[in-house]
XYZ file of C-alpha atoms in Angstrom:
673
model
C -38.906 -87.698 -24.676
C -35.189 -87.993 -24.102
C -34.045 -85.905 -20.696
C -32.186 -82.832 -21.716
C -29.759 -83.667 -18.633
C -29.126 -86.871 -20.014
C -28.900 -86.376 -23.891
C -25.649 -85.461 -25.692
C -25.405 -81.752 -25.372
C -25.215 -80.767 -29.283
C -24.643 -77.130 -27.688
C -21.817 -74.989 -28.500
C -18.650 -76.268 -26.251
C -21.220 -79.003 -24.898
C -22.581 -76.614 -22.417
C -25.715 -77.298 -20.505
C -28.932 -76.527 -22.478
C -30.205 -74.358 -19.438
C -33.055 -73.252 -21.806
C -34.361 -76.850 -22.261
C -33.921 -78.040 -18.391
C -36.845 -77.688 -16.103
C -36.678 -78.350 -12.268
C -38.762 -81.479 -13.112
C -35.914 -82.959 -15.079
C -33.610 -83.320 -12.227
C -35.056 -86.069 -9.791
C -35.365 -88.437 -12.843
C -32.023 -87.651 -14.521
C -30.589 -88.039 -11.159
C -31.948 -91.538 -10.799
C -30.865 -92.800 -13.798
C -27.432 -91.420 -13.415
C -26.718 -92.739 -9.848
C -27.918 -96.029 -11.143
C -25.458 -95.956 -14.245
C -22.533 -94.527 -12.227
C -23.045 -97.491 -9.698
C -23.402 -99.984 -12.490
C -20.066 -98.716 -14.164
C -18.181 -99.032 -10.942
C -19.594 -102.571 -10.503
C -18.184 -103.559 -13.760
C -14.729 -102.331 -12.925
C -14.722 -104.070 -9.380
C -15.810 -107.396 -11.113
C -13.643 -107.136 -14.088
C -12.164 -110.917 -14.451
C -9.309 -109.314 -15.813
C -6.342 -108.622 -13.598
C -6.140 -105.313 -12.117
C -4.162 -102.572 -13.869
C -4.004 -98.972 -13.963
C -6.098 -98.689 -17.117
C -8.921 -100.868 -16.414
C -9.391 -99.830 -12.837
C -7.833 -96.195 -11.987
C -8.603 -94.713 -15.165
C -11.566 -96.747 -15.415
C -12.993 -95.071 -12.458
C -11.759 -91.448 -13.639
C -14.122 -92.016 -16.816
C -17.073 -93.374 -14.875
C -20.024 -91.198 -13.603
C -20.090 -89.000 -16.902
C -23.930 -88.509 -16.609
C -23.844 -88.030 -13.065
C -21.313 -85.442 -13.310
C -23.330 -83.555 -15.995
C -26.544 -83.753 -13.935
C -25.043 -82.298 -10.471
C -22.840 -79.850 -12.421
C -26.085 -78.188 -13.684
C -28.142 -78.937 -10.294
C -25.681 -77.351 -7.863
C -24.755 -74.469 -9.941
C -28.624 -73.432 -9.752
C -29.034 -74.502 -6.496
C -26.358 -72.154 -5.032
C -26.622 -69.147 -7.447
C -30.230 -69.341 -8.186
C -32.313 -71.358 -5.684
C -35.832 -72.017 -5.377
C -38.155 -73.805 -3.232
C -38.272 -76.677 -5.425
C -34.623 -76.966 -5.781
C -34.277 -76.679 -2.040
C -36.231 -79.660 -1.434
C -34.662 -81.537 -3.991
C -30.928 -80.596 -2.524
C -32.534 -81.867 0.638
C -33.529 -85.173 -0.985
C -30.370 -85.492 -2.818
C -27.911 -84.876 -0.124
C -28.294 -88.315 1.730
C -28.656 -90.295 -1.440
C -25.211 -88.803 -2.681
C -23.624 -89.796 0.659
C -25.052 -92.927 0.364
C -23.938 -93.626 -3.207
C -20.326 -92.447 -2.275
C -20.527 -94.869 0.892
C -21.443 -97.628 -1.847
C -18.374 -96.938 -3.902
C -15.946 -96.828 -0.769
C -17.416 -99.603 0.796
C -17.209 -101.927 -2.457
C -14.825 -104.452 -1.156
C -13.923 -105.800 -4.713
C -13.099 -102.610 -5.858
C -10.970 -101.540 -3.114
C -8.750 -104.791 -3.250
C -8.107 -104.129 -6.677
C -6.942 -100.381 -5.831
C -5.081 -101.797 -2.626
C -3.321 -104.489 -5.027
C -2.230 -101.837 -7.596
C -0.944 -99.737 -4.524
C 0.858 -102.809 -3.199
C 2.789 -103.330 -6.470
C 2.829 -99.491 -7.683
C 6.645 -99.844 -8.117
C 6.450 -102.632 -10.670
C 3.694 -101.171 -12.675
C 5.670 -98.650 -14.815
C 3.459 -95.667 -14.102
C 4.319 -92.141 -14.986
C 4.523 -89.531 -12.314
C 0.867 -88.475 -12.817
C -0.487 -91.780 -12.872
C 1.434 -92.618 -9.807
C 0.066 -89.629 -8.107
C -3.506 -90.247 -8.944
C -3.196 -93.957 -7.687
C -1.733 -92.644 -4.573
C -4.679 -90.118 -4.355
C -7.139 -92.787 -4.962
C -5.858 -95.155 -2.669
C -5.495 -92.753 0.035
C -9.116 -91.216 -0.491
C -10.736 -94.872 -0.058
C -8.809 -95.666 3.214
C -9.894 -91.975 4.510
C -13.518 -92.634 3.346
C -13.403 -95.992 5.369
C -12.783 -98.218 2.953
C -10.653 -100.773 5.262
C -13.318 -100.315 8.006
C -15.244 -103.553 8.629
C -18.823 -104.933 10.330
C -20.046 -101.954 12.852
C -17.557 -99.479 12.208
C -17.892 -99.295 8.390
C -21.823 -99.135 8.995
C -21.415 -96.341 11.447
C -19.212 -94.475 8.992
C -21.766 -94.712 6.563
C -24.613 -93.352 8.667
C -22.057 -90.380 9.795
C -21.406 -89.260 6.641
C -25.212 -89.464 5.444
C -26.181 -87.368 8.544
C -23.218 -84.880 7.513
C -24.625 -84.550 4.293
C -27.950 -83.920 5.365
C -26.722 -81.314 8.153
C -24.487 -79.427 5.562
C -27.473 -78.999 3.407
C -29.669 -77.630 6.302
C -27.329 -75.461 7.600
C -26.785 -73.436 4.026
C -30.312 -73.275 3.511
C -31.106 -72.055 7.061
C -28.561 -69.175 6.271
C -30.039 -68.558 2.802
C -33.508 -68.317 4.647
C -32.163 -66.038 7.270
C -30.520 -63.582 4.738
C -33.473 -63.646 2.326
C -36.038 -62.894 4.837
C -34.640 -59.851 6.669
C -34.439 -56.418 5.155
C -34.894 -52.738 6.788
C -36.907 -50.161 5.030
C -35.235 -46.667 4.830
C -37.170 -43.474 4.634
C -35.898 -40.498 2.303
C -34.638 -39.122 5.783
C -32.511 -42.400 6.352
C -30.666 -41.832 3.213
C -29.057 -38.639 4.276
C -25.309 -38.831 4.500
C -25.293 -41.933 2.237
C -23.290 -41.651 -0.948
C -25.176 -41.913 -4.282
C -24.015 -45.596 -4.721
C -25.418 -46.722 -1.699
C -28.648 -44.984 -2.001
C -28.829 -46.528 -5.544
C -28.377 -50.068 -4.118
C -30.801 -49.541 -1.574
C -33.164 -48.191 -4.321
C -32.380 -51.462 -6.384
C -32.601 -53.570 -3.473
C -36.116 -52.143 -2.750
C -37.311 -52.630 -6.457
C -36.108 -56.482 -6.271
C -38.052 -57.088 -3.157
C -41.155 -55.441 -4.464
C -40.877 -52.305 -1.653
C -42.310 -48.925 -2.296
C -38.849 -47.692 -1.330
C -35.176 -48.178 -0.589
C -34.079 -51.032 1.891
C -30.888 -52.367 3.297
C -30.665 -55.972 3.048
C -28.162 -58.666 4.385
C -26.187 -58.692 0.993
C -22.883 -57.947 2.038
C -22.094 -55.341 -0.948
C -24.751 -53.286 0.474
C -24.747 -53.937 4.206
C -21.173 -53.072 4.359
C -21.095 -49.862 2.570
C -24.306 -48.832 4.668
C -22.347 -49.583 8.050
C -19.527 -47.635 6.709
C -21.562 -44.298 5.686
C -24.613 -44.009 7.598
C -24.457 -41.580 10.279
C -27.549 -43.058 11.988
C -25.884 -44.987 14.857
C -29.424 -46.642 15.622
C -29.937 -47.938 12.150
C -26.243 -49.075 12.118
C -26.849 -51.059 15.131
C -30.155 -52.676 13.846
C -28.403 -53.544 10.571
C -25.245 -54.988 12.175
C -27.184 -57.044 14.940
C -29.300 -58.501 11.980
C -26.202 -59.772 10.236
C -24.626 -60.815 12.914
C -27.689 -63.116 13.976
C -27.876 -64.863 10.730
C -28.500 -68.673 11.531
C -29.041 -67.567 15.269
C -32.593 -66.224 15.322
C -34.298 -69.463 16.924
C -37.095 -71.266 14.940
C -36.631 -73.645 12.222
C -33.433 -71.846 10.571
C -31.605 -71.725 13.707
C -28.112 -73.270 13.031
C -26.532 -73.528 16.512
C -27.652 -77.270 17.231
C -26.739 -78.112 13.979
C -23.034 -76.853 14.420
C -23.007 -78.763 17.691
C -24.118 -81.919 16.110
C -21.648 -81.342 12.863
C -19.011 -81.112 15.216
C -19.879 -84.301 17.379
C -20.253 -86.253 14.145
C -16.831 -85.134 12.784
C -15.049 -86.302 15.725
C -16.538 -89.677 15.641
C -15.806 -89.978 12.063
C -12.158 -89.241 12.962
C -11.810 -91.744 15.736
C -13.362 -94.345 13.604
C -10.536 -93.956 11.511
C -8.121 -93.968 14.233
C -7.242 -90.117 14.487
C -7.158 -88.368 17.869
C -9.640 -85.778 16.615
C -11.007 -84.163 13.268
C -8.123 -81.533 13.085
C -5.555 -84.267 13.149
C -7.659 -86.159 10.471
C -8.402 -83.183 8.164
C -4.870 -81.576 8.234
C -2.783 -84.925 7.408
C -3.261 -84.105 3.848
C -2.926 -80.378 3.929
C 0.578 -78.502 3.692
C 0.359 -77.113 7.309
C 0.336 -81.142 8.462
C -0.646 -80.748 11.862
C -2.893 -78.324 14.272
C 0.311 -77.156 16.062
C 1.708 -75.924 12.688
C -1.723 -74.044 12.053
C -1.835 -72.406 15.393
C 1.695 -71.190 15.254
C 0.851 -69.294 11.876
C -2.096 -67.590 13.337
C -0.755 -66.642 16.692
C 2.378 -65.319 14.695
C -0.229 -62.791 12.897
C -2.399 -62.513 15.686
C -0.483 -60.601 18.009
C 0.902 -57.918 15.790
C -2.946 -57.560 14.507
C -4.224 -57.129 17.895
C -1.945 -54.580 18.821
C -2.390 -52.369 15.934
C -6.360 -52.987 15.957
C -6.457 -51.888 19.833
C -4.165 -48.361 18.511
C -6.946 -47.827 16.170
C -9.887 -48.383 18.618
C -8.084 -46.181 20.696
C -8.195 -43.417 18.038
C -11.700 -44.120 16.939
C -13.144 -43.907 20.464
C -11.992 -40.349 20.607
C -13.686 -39.691 17.436
C -17.081 -41.359 19.254
C -16.489 -39.150 22.121
C -16.182 -35.704 20.128
C -19.327 -36.908 18.341
C -20.996 -36.679 21.794
C -21.564 -40.371 21.935
C -20.982 -41.348 25.889
C -20.372 -44.940 24.921
C -17.600 -47.664 24.140
C -16.977 -48.107 20.172
C -19.174 -50.868 19.395
C -18.792 -53.221 16.507
C -21.649 -51.064 14.522
C -19.275 -48.306 14.937
C -16.088 -49.493 13.609
C -16.750 -49.175 9.795
C -18.213 -45.851 10.179
C -15.195 -44.376 11.947
C -12.692 -46.136 10.447
C -13.909 -44.552 7.196
C -13.922 -41.180 8.855
C -10.334 -41.903 9.919
C -9.180 -43.046 6.427
C -10.292 -39.673 4.936
C -8.382 -37.756 7.866
C -5.164 -39.852 7.233
C -5.354 -40.426 3.500
C -7.485 -37.871 2.491
C -9.572 -40.620 0.804
C -13.186 -40.959 0.516
C -14.390 -44.522 -0.786
C -17.512 -42.606 -2.364
C -14.855 -40.687 -4.474
C -13.206 -43.934 -5.212
C -16.084 -45.963 -6.160
C -17.139 -44.157 -9.356
C -13.825 -45.059 -10.943
C -14.144 -48.958 -10.162
C -17.043 -49.932 -12.789
C -17.899 -53.459 -13.131
C -17.297 -53.829 -16.912
C -14.143 -52.295 -16.552
C -12.953 -54.304 -13.713
C -13.627 -57.503 -15.735
C -11.954 -56.106 -18.733
C -8.774 -55.646 -16.267
C -8.743 -59.027 -14.983
C -9.083 -60.467 -18.609
C -6.282 -58.047 -20.101
C -3.846 -58.937 -17.188
C -4.467 -62.579 -17.966
C -3.644 -61.878 -21.540
C -0.423 -60.069 -20.846
C 0.610 -62.977 -18.265
C -0.558 -66.011 -20.236
C -1.718 -64.803 -23.635
C -5.400 -65.442 -23.042
C -8.159 -63.965 -25.178
C -11.898 -63.413 -24.336
C -14.739 -63.523 -26.943
C -18.156 -62.878 -25.714
C -20.742 -65.625 -26.264
C -24.668 -65.251 -26.657
C -25.864 -68.364 -24.923
C -28.705 -69.297 -22.946
C -27.510 -69.456 -19.216
C -29.204 -70.334 -15.817
C -29.842 -66.622 -15.309
C -30.419 -63.240 -17.111
C -27.521 -61.703 -15.154
C -25.230 -64.208 -16.098
C -22.396 -63.566 -19.072
C -20.302 -65.900 -20.890
C -16.835 -65.927 -22.987
C -14.877 -68.083 -25.051
C -11.109 -68.439 -23.752
C -8.352 -68.929 -26.318
C -4.928 -68.749 -26.616
C -3.290 -68.642 -30.263
C -6.559 -69.362 -31.475
C -7.024 -72.748 -29.982
C -10.065 -73.265 -27.418
C -9.164 -73.697 -23.843
C -12.407 -72.865 -21.815
C -15.390 -71.372 -21.332
C -15.930 -68.569 -18.766
C -19.161 -67.546 -16.923
C -19.438 -64.668 -14.687
C -22.564 -64.419 -12.374
C -21.840 -61.163 -10.651
C -25.294 -59.446 -8.980
C -26.582 -60.232 -5.646
C -30.143 -61.524 -5.490
C -32.421 -63.223 -2.911
C -32.284 -66.422 -4.635
C -28.489 -66.693 -4.379
C -26.456 -67.697 -1.398
C -24.134 -65.121 0.030
C -20.264 -64.746 -0.670
C -18.412 -65.455 -3.825
C -16.974 -68.597 -5.297
C -15.409 -70.375 -8.499
C -16.691 -73.689 -9.606
C -15.906 -75.862 -12.521
C -19.140 -77.475 -14.110
C -16.703 -79.214 -16.154
C -12.872 -79.880 -15.279
C -9.948 -80.157 -17.790
C -8.879 -83.322 -18.491
C -7.078 -85.265 -21.454
C -7.790 -89.038 -20.052
C -9.835 -91.267 -20.652
C -11.114 -88.481 -23.080
C -10.083 -84.871 -23.679
C -12.336 -82.147 -21.989
C -12.279 -78.659 -21.838
C -13.116 -76.459 -18.613
C -16.208 -74.729 -18.110
C -15.718 -72.107 -15.117
C -17.993 -69.951 -13.179
C -17.272 -67.063 -10.861
C -20.015 -66.111 -8.755
C -20.326 -62.789 -6.905
C -22.794 -60.981 -4.996
C -22.143 -57.104 -6.209
C -24.887 -54.619 -5.610
C -27.091 -54.480 -9.006
C -27.733 -50.787 -9.936
C -30.747 -49.414 -10.926
C -31.461 -49.770 -14.601
C -29.500 -47.198 -16.952
C -26.690 -46.765 -14.473
C -23.494 -48.718 -14.483
C -22.681 -51.079 -11.874
C -20.021 -49.651 -9.276
C -17.725 -51.757 -7.093
C -16.064 -51.081 -3.775
C -12.443 -51.520 -3.781
C -12.754 -54.663 -1.850
C -15.610 -56.023 -4.267
C -12.997 -55.319 -7.095
C -10.532 -57.212 -5.157
C -12.989 -60.030 -4.789
C -13.473 -60.077 -8.511
C -9.649 -60.573 -9.198
C -9.418 -63.120 -6.400
C -12.251 -65.563 -8.111
C -10.824 -64.805 -11.320
C -7.367 -66.190 -10.240
C -9.286 -69.292 -8.882
C -11.023 -69.230 -12.693
C -7.298 -69.296 -14.198
C -6.048 -72.235 -11.799
C -9.163 -74.247 -13.776
C -8.694 -72.817 -17.131
C -4.989 -73.229 -17.526
C -4.887 -76.747 -15.972
C -2.879 -79.058 -18.153
C -3.078 -82.425 -16.712
C -4.235 -86.147 -17.828
C -6.968 -86.817 -15.126
C -9.756 -84.835 -13.787
C -9.283 -85.865 -10.347
C -6.033 -83.891 -9.998
C -7.347 -80.928 -12.372
C -7.488 -77.249 -11.614
C -8.312 -76.529 -7.907
C -7.871 -80.264 -6.965
C -5.363 -79.467 -4.506
C -4.464 -79.052 -0.957
C -6.818 -76.840 0.659
C -4.178 -74.628 2.006
C -2.737 -74.328 -1.391
C -6.086 -73.669 -3.258
C -6.185 -69.997 -2.230
C -2.694 -69.260 -3.586
C -3.669 -68.631 -7.337
C -6.918 -66.605 -6.301
C -4.904 -64.321 -3.619
C -1.889 -64.160 -5.969
C -3.957 -62.543 -8.602
C -5.387 -59.930 -6.285
C -2.010 -58.335 -6.547
C -2.571 -57.086 -10.142
C -5.623 -55.079 -9.050
C -2.926 -52.751 -7.349
C -0.327 -52.646 -10.294
C -0.515 -48.885 -10.804
C -0.405 -49.061 -14.502
C -3.588 -51.388 -14.322
C -5.570 -49.195 -12.400
C -4.300 -46.202 -14.501
C -5.830 -47.815 -17.521
C -9.277 -49.381 -16.198
C -10.015 -47.236 -13.428
C -12.084 -44.640 -15.423
C -15.017 -42.530 -14.239
C -18.458 -43.843 -14.988
C -19.629 -40.444 -15.705
C -16.872 -38.778 -17.421
C -14.580 -41.642 -18.619
C -11.707 -39.948 -17.306
C -8.835 -41.893 -16.018
C -8.614 -42.050 -12.176
C -6.142 -38.726 -11.326
C -2.917 -39.740 -10.348
C -3.393 -38.071 -6.557
C -6.409 -40.016 -6.105
C -4.578 -43.425 -7.485
C -1.691 -42.730 -5.013
C -4.147 -42.190 -1.940
C -5.917 -45.633 -2.994
C -2.591 -47.519 -3.081
C -1.195 -45.742 -0.040
C -4.311 -46.388 2.012
C -4.229 -50.531 0.921
C -3.213 -51.475 4.269
C -5.216 -49.232 5.846
C -7.721 -50.851 8.936
C -5.520 -53.901 8.303
C -5.492 -54.662 12.170
C -9.098 -55.069 12.144
C -9.191 -56.919 8.916
C -6.454 -59.568 10.242
C -8.234 -59.754 13.505
C -11.640 -60.631 12.340
C -10.547 -63.153 10.226
C -7.851 -65.111 12.219
C -10.450 -65.116 15.056
C -12.602 -67.257 12.821
C -9.599 -69.306 11.851
C -8.668 -69.948 15.525
C -12.289 -70.915 16.536
C -12.462 -73.342 13.577
C -9.428 -74.760 14.245
C -9.932 -75.341 18.309
C -13.442 -76.469 17.512
C -12.043 -79.518 15.944
C -8.782 -79.890 17.740
C -9.560 -82.076 20.613
C -13.146 -83.027 22.193
C -16.135 -81.780 20.316
C -17.759 -78.797 22.201
C -21.265 -79.796 23.444
C -22.107 -75.919 23.270
C -20.433 -74.403 20.285
C -21.421 -70.838 21.383
C -19.904 -71.212 24.917
C -16.886 -72.582 23.288
C -16.451 -69.863 20.978
C -16.915 -67.318 23.574
C -14.261 -69.004 25.584
C -11.561 -69.367 22.509
C -12.078 -65.604 21.806
C -11.779 -64.635 25.546
C -8.580 -66.609 25.800
C -7.305 -64.804 22.609
C -7.925 -61.268 24.133
C -10.484 -60.631 21.420
C -10.959 -56.925 21.089
C -14.601 -55.660 22.220
C -15.546 -53.748 19.401
C -14.683 -56.342 16.687
C -16.444 -59.530 15.952
C -15.358 -62.779 13.965
C -15.768 -62.372 10.426
C -18.002 -65.608 10.256
C -19.498 -66.395 13.643
C -20.683 -70.081 14.308
C -24.351 -70.211 13.271
C -23.311 -68.527 9.581
C -19.833 -69.984 9.259
C -20.831 -71.753 6.025
C -17.108 -72.470 5.015
C -17.092 -74.777 8.111
C -20.526 -76.018 8.665
C -21.772 -75.938 4.961
C -19.511 -78.898 4.259
C -16.004 -80.456 5.074
C -14.369 -78.306 2.574
C -12.765 -75.699 4.940
C -13.372 -77.465 8.215
C -10.171 -77.237 10.043
C -9.072 -75.355 7.005
C -10.389 -71.708 7.310
C -6.772 -70.983 8.208
C -5.605 -71.731 4.495
C -6.193 -68.314 3.006
C -3.505 -67.117 5.645
C -1.310 -70.230 4.816
C -1.731 -69.291 1.218
C -1.348 -65.607 1.725
C 2.339 -66.391 3.278
C 3.080 -67.731 -0.015
C 1.123 -65.328 -2.287
C 3.080 -62.224 -1.078
C 6.474 -64.093 -1.358
C 5.205 -64.932 -5.236
C 4.201 -61.837 -6.226
C 7.573 -60.612 -4.804
C 9.317 -63.124 -7.494
C 7.692 -60.807 -9.929
C 8.815 -57.436 -8.463
C 12.364 -59.038 -7.989
C 12.286 -59.829 -11.748
C 11.460 -56.443 -12.616
C 7.666 -55.934 -13.119
C 4.219 -57.611 -12.436
C 4.200 -58.591 -15.990
C 7.751 -60.096 -16.036
C 7.205 -62.874 -18.894
C 9.746 -65.316 -17.642
C 8.306 -65.278 -14.001
C 4.879 -65.737 -15.448
C 5.862 -68.866 -17.329
C 6.920 -70.195 -14.376
C 3.846 -69.434 -12.709
C 2.071 -71.196 -15.216
C 4.316 -74.355 -15.442
C 4.725 -74.768 -11.714
C 1.506 -73.580 -10.222
C -1.313 -73.090 -12.525
C -1.090 -75.730 -15.066
C -0.230 -78.446 -12.625
C -3.370 -79.054 -10.389
C -3.014 -81.698 -7.902
C -0.856 -83.807 -10.217
C 2.129 -82.959 -8.103
C 2.779 -82.622 -4.088
C 1.759 -78.944 -3.372
C 5.099 -78.131 -1.720
C 7.110 -79.472 -4.284
C 5.302 -76.979 -6.792
C 6.012 -73.934 -4.693
C 9.528 -74.937 -4.407
C 9.738 -75.615 -8.090
C 8.566 -72.005 -9.086
C 10.397 -70.055 -6.124
C 13.285 -72.102 -5.047
C 12.187 -72.322 -1.439
C 9.183 -71.864 1.113
C 8.587 -68.559 2.360
C 8.296 -67.348 5.870
C 5.612 -65.212 7.618
C 7.786 -61.912 7.044
C 6.293 -61.252 3.474
C 2.678 -61.480 4.773
C 3.343 -59.209 7.729
C 5.232 -56.731 5.591
C 2.050 -56.841 2.906
C -0.439 -56.084 5.593
C 1.358 -53.329 7.065
C 1.827 -55.189 10.285
C 5.770 -55.731 10.304
C 7.423 -54.451 13.298
């Protein structure tokens, strides 16, 4: 019987046949696909014909189709619906994938063909995109260690293999800590909590087989609990558990892993001739150097810290007025910030939340993309990897563009956070491929019969991840290696953060922010208050983010710290970190940085992209409105359709005419002087 992962997928849109795939299929399919890919690469490397773009670079682009199919399914379910069997498979696959990657980059015959093409690139008559793909392929091989020889090459292989193992362990340890902890709540403990928090706690208790409501470490549940619970003792207990993820001792402790990862990254960079890992990593990003990243972060840090300290003083007065003889603590901030928002803006998030229904917010994201880019969404009834998932066909003018899958609810088997991934990326060569794109979120699942309600932050997350999805779905390039979000790390967040702005367009909220019970539109007065409060508590939000970004940068800039936790404390102290605020992601649960290399030395990229997204949305406002068709057409032409086929800075300048300064960001966050 043919393994369903390796068979031709005779399904609608050639989607993975999830209903026919079992965990026992992954290992044999992985083995076969891995061997097939190596054979394809060897055939390219040993081709007796002289190297040309088609038989080397384009052939590499088409190689590994079977492996792509296997891994796209496996990593989708491993991240969003983990099981012990899948975790064991992931631990087994990680070092083998690293060895596989090394076998390709270490193939001297293959690299010789690529290097020869690179040396005579000016004589090849390449298109602009072909030239870009050749450049990126050659650069990728060099940065992977293809030019290393002897002991250095062998050590690079070992370093990359160990890093792959450590990244998997870090992720699984974090998932273990998040899944293991919950805090039962009595009926008395529910006093003062809004109905949606109570519903979320009851639903979480049911999912965990408990007799009553619980608080878990799912962000969509613990944050509103910290925000609304008048029980300071319970807030402290919940916050401390949340902050301690990955640092609880025992087998799931990530502190030792972090130290080893940082040391190995430094060694990897030095093997390639760089002073440190930050210099290596940032060379290919828009920022270019650690100094430019530091300058951006510190330009934002000082005004954000000043605002946060002013806010802290006000909240300490409120704490004292409640008869608490103590300094403001991290488990107090959200509670008193919410009370203060009610005073300053007459806005209670519990009043706002019934107007932010998940289904309506999905519809809002779809409708905005229709008005901007002409996209249409048709629901699909297909077997997917979990019952919570939903799928849509995406078309424009009747032509199929993509399949979009949404997986929105938190569960113990899903890693925390939110992300967008492509099970299949767009390409035209070597053969046409239409994208299959997934948005994964962790919103609180409502009890049966009740609509899912989002916080304002949840709704912003939904729009953010859909912005990434648009980058994938509107991609229009020849080669998959430069398709969609295959761009510089500090450019990849531009489309996602830019799309968040449409949530705050008054006419969008007026149409889609309707009450879950009455169906009535959000009253204008409440809408006005919500928009006026959009930058409330931005000092806190900016401080917790910039602190994480600075720790990430300094960890990788210079010698790797032997004790990352001590170095973290030293960095924060040097910045003057306000005592009642913690890093958004402390080292033991900083999955962006330690689960893989993606955001290592790159967590700053959200802010780098925000400088551009604030300026890019201003282009719509200057043109007369959020749905200006000419500006939307330029956004698609120069940003969303191009992927990494053109240098990121060139793309932004083509769209906007210039690069922006930090002023638009500070103004957008309400931090401008």
